[in-house]
mmCIF file of C-alpha atoms in Angstrom:
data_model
loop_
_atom_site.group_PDB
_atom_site.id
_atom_site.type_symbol
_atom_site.label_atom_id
_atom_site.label_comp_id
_atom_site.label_asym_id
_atom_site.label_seq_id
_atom_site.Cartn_x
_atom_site.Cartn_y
_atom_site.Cartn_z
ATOM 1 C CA UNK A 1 122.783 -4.763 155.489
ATOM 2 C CA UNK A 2 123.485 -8.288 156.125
ATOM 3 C CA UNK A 3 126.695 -10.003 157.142
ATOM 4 C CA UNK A 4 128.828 -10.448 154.149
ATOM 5 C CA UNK A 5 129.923 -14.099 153.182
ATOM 6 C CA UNK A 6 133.320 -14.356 152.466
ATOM 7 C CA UNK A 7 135.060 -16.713 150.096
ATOM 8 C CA UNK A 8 138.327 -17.666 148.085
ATOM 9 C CA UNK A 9 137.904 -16.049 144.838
ATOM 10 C CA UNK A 10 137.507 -18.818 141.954
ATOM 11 C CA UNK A 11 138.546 -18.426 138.001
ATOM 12 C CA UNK A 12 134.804 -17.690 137.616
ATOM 13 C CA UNK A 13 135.143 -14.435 139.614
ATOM 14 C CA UNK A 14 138.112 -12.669 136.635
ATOM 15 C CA UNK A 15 135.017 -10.521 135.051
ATOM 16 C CA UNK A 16 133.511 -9.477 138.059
ATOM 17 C CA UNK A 17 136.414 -8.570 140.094
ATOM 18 C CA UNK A 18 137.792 -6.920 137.110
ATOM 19 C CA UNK A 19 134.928 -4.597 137.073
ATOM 20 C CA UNK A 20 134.575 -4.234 140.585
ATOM 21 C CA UNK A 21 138.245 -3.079 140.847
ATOM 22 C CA UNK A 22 137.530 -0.552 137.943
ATOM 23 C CA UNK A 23 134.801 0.808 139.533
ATOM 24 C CA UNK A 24 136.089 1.727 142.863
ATOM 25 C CA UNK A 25 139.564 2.842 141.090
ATOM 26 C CA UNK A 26 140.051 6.119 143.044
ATOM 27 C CA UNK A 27 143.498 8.465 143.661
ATOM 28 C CA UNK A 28 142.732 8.433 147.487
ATOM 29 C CA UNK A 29 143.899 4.378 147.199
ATOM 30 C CA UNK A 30 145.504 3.880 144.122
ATOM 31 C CA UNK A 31 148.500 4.788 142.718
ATOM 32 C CA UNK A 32 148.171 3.934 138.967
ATOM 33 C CA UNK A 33 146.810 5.224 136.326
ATOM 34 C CA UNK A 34 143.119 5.027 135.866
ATOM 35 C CA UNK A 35 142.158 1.647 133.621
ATOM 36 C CA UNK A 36 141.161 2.516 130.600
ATOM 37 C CA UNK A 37 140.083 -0.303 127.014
ATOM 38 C CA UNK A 38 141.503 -2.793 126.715
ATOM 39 C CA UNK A 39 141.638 -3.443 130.350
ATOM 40 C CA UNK A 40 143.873 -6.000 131.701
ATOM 41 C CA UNK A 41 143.323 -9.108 133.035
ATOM 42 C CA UNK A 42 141.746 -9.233 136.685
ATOM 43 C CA UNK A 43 144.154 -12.639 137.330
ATOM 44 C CA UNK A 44 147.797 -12.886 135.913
ATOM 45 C CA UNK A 45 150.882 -14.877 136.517
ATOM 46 C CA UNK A 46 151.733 -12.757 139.608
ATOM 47 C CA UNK A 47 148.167 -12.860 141.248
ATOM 48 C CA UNK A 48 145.762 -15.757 140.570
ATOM 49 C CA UNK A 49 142.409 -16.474 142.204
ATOM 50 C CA UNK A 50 144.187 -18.334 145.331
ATOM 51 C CA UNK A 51 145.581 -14.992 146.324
ATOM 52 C CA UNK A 52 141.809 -13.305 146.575
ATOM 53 C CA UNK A 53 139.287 -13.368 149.300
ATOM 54 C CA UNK A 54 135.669 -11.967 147.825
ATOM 55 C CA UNK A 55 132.976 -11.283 149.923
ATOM 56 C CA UNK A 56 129.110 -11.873 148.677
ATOM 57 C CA UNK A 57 125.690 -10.276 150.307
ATOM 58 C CA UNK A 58 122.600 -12.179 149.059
ATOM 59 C CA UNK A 59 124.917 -13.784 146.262
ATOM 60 C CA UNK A 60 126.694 -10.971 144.709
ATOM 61 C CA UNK A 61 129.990 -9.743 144.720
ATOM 62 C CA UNK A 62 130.724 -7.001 146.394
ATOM 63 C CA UNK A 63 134.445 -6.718 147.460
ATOM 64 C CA UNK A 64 137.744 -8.804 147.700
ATOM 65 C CA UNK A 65 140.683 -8.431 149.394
ATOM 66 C CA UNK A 66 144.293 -9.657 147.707
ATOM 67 C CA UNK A 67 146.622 -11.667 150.230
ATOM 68 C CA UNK A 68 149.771 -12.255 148.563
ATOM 69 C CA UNK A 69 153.844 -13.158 149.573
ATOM 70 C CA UNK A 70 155.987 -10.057 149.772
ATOM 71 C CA UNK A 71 158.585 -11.661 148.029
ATOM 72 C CA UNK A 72 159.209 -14.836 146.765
ATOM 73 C CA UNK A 73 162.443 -15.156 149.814
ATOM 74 C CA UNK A 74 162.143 -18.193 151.719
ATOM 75 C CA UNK A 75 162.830 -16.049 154.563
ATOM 76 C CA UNK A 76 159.979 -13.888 153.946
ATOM 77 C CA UNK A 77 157.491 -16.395 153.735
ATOM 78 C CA UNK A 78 156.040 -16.102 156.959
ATOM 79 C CA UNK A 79 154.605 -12.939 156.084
ATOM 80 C CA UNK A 80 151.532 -12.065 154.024
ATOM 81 C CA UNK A 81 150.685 -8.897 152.577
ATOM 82 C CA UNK A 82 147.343 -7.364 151.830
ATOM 83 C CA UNK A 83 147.826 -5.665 148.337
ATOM 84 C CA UNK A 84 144.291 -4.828 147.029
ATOM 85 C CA UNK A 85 141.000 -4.282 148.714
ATOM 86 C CA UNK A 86 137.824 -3.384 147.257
ATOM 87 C CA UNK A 87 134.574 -2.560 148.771
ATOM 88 C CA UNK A 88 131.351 -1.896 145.764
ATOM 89 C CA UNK A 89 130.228 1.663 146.265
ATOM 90 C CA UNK A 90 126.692 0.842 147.068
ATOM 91 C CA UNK A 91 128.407 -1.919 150.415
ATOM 92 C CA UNK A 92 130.619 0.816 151.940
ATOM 93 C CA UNK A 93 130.026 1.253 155.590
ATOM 94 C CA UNK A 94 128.247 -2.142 156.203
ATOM 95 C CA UNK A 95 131.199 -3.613 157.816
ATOM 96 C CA UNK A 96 132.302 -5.475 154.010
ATOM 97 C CA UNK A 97 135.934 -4.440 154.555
ATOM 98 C CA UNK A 98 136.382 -5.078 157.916
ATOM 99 C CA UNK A 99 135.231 -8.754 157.651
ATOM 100 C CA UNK A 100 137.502 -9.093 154.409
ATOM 101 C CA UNK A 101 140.144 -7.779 156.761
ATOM 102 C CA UNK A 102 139.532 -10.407 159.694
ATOM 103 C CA UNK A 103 138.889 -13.175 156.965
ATOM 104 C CA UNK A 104 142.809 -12.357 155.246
ATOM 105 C CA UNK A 105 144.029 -12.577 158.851
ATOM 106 C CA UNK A 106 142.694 -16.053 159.450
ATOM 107 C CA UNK A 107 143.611 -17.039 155.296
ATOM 108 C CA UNK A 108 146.617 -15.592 156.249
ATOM 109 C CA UNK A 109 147.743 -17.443 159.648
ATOM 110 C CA UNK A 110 145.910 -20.714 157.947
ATOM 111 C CA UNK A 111 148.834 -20.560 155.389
ATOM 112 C CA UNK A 112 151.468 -20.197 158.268
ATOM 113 C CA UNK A 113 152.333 -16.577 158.479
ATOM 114 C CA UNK A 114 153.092 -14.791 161.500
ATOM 115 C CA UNK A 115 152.856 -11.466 160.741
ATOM 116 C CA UNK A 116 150.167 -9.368 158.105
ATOM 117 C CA UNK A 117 151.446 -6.144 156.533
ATOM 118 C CA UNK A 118 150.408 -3.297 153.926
ATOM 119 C CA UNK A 119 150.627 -0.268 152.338
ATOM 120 C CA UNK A 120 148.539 2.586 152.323
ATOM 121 C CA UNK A 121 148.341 6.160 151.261
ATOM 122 C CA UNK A 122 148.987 9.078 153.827
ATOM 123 C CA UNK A 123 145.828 10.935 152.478
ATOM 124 C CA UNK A 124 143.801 7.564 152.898
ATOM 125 C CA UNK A 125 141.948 8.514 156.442
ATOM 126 C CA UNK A 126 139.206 6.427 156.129
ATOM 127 C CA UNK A 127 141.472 3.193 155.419
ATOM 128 C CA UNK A 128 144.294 3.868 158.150
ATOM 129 C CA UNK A 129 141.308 4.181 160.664
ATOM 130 C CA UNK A 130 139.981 1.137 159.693
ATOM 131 C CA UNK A 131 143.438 -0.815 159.556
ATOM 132 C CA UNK A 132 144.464 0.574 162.976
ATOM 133 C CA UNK A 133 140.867 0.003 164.413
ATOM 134 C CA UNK A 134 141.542 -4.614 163.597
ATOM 135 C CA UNK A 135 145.570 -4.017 165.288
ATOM 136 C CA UNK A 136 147.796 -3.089 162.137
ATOM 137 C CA UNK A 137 150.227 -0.078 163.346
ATOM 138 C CA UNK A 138 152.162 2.148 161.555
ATOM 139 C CA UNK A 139 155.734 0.525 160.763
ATOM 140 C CA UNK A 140 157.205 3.320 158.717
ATOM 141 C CA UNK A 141 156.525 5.929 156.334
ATOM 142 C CA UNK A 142 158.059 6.758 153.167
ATOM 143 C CA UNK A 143 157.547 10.353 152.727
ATOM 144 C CA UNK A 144 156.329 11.998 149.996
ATOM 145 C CA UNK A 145 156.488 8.885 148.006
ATOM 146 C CA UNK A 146 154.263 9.634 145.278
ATOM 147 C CA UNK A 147 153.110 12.506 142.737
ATOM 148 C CA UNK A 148 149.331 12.116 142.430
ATOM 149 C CA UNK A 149 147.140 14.924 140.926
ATOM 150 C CA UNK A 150 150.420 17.826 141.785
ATOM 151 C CA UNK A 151 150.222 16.713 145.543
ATOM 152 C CA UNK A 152 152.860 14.731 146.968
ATOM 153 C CA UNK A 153 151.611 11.747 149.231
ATOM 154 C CA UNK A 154 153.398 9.653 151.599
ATOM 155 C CA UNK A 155 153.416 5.705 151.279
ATOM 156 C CA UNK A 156 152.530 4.113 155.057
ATOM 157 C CA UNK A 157 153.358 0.780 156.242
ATOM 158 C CA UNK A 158 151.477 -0.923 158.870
ATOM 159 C CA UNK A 159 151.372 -4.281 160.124
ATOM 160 C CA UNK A 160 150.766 -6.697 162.652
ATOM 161 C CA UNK A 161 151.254 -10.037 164.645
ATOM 162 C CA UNK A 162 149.020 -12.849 164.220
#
């Protein structure tokens, strides 16, 4: 599969990304409930199209990554953290999420932060390989964070330096 171009996400992308993010909705990443009609809006007040990075083979979408503040703190503002990333079923192991990965490190240092955090779920292997594979190490863990399906799951935090 060919390298995937990767691009800030544009008012244009709402529909697509909406879909795409229904579409990949899974328990092993996600902690709320499944979307169901009438689905929300992809973009809102909290996350617009600045805060996505999408990624394209041969012109069509097929993931994004969200790079957002953690707070609105002045003090926090050096940080950016990665709260969404979605990779189309039929892109998965093609290297789609690992270049959205490097591409919100360089977004995120371009925009002046120093460090690059997130959150993922204990049960999500394939993701906490992936994030510890590109330098992001395990900060802290919140155990037993969440109910999901009768099993109780741990919330990680990893980050890293810029």
């Amino acid at each position: 599969m060919p390298v995937p171009y990767i691009r800030l996400a544009t008012s244009e992308d709402e529909d697509t990304l909406g879909r795409l993010d229904r579409e990949t909705w899974s328990t092993l990443h996600s902690v709320q409930e499944r979307p169901t009609q009438p689905y929300e809006p992809f973009f809102n007040e909290r996350y617009g199209p600045h805060d996505h990075l999408v990624a394209e083979i041969g012109g069509d979408v097929v993931g994004y990554i969200r790079l957002a503040l953690p707070s609105h703190l002045a003090c926090h503002a050096h940080v950016r953290q990665i709260q969404g990333l979605a990779v189309a079923d039929e892109a998965r192991g093609s290297g789609v999420a690992r270049a959205l990965l490097r591409a919100a490190g360089d977004e995120a240092r371009r925009r002046g932060a120093r460090r690059l955090t997130l959150r993922v779920l204990g049960h999500n292997t394939p993701a906490r390989k992936l994030y510890a594979s590109e330098g992001f190490a395990v900060e802290g863990v919140l155990p037993e964070e969440f109910l999901i399906d009768g099993v109780y799951v741990d919330d990680v935090l990893m980050g890293r330096r810029l």
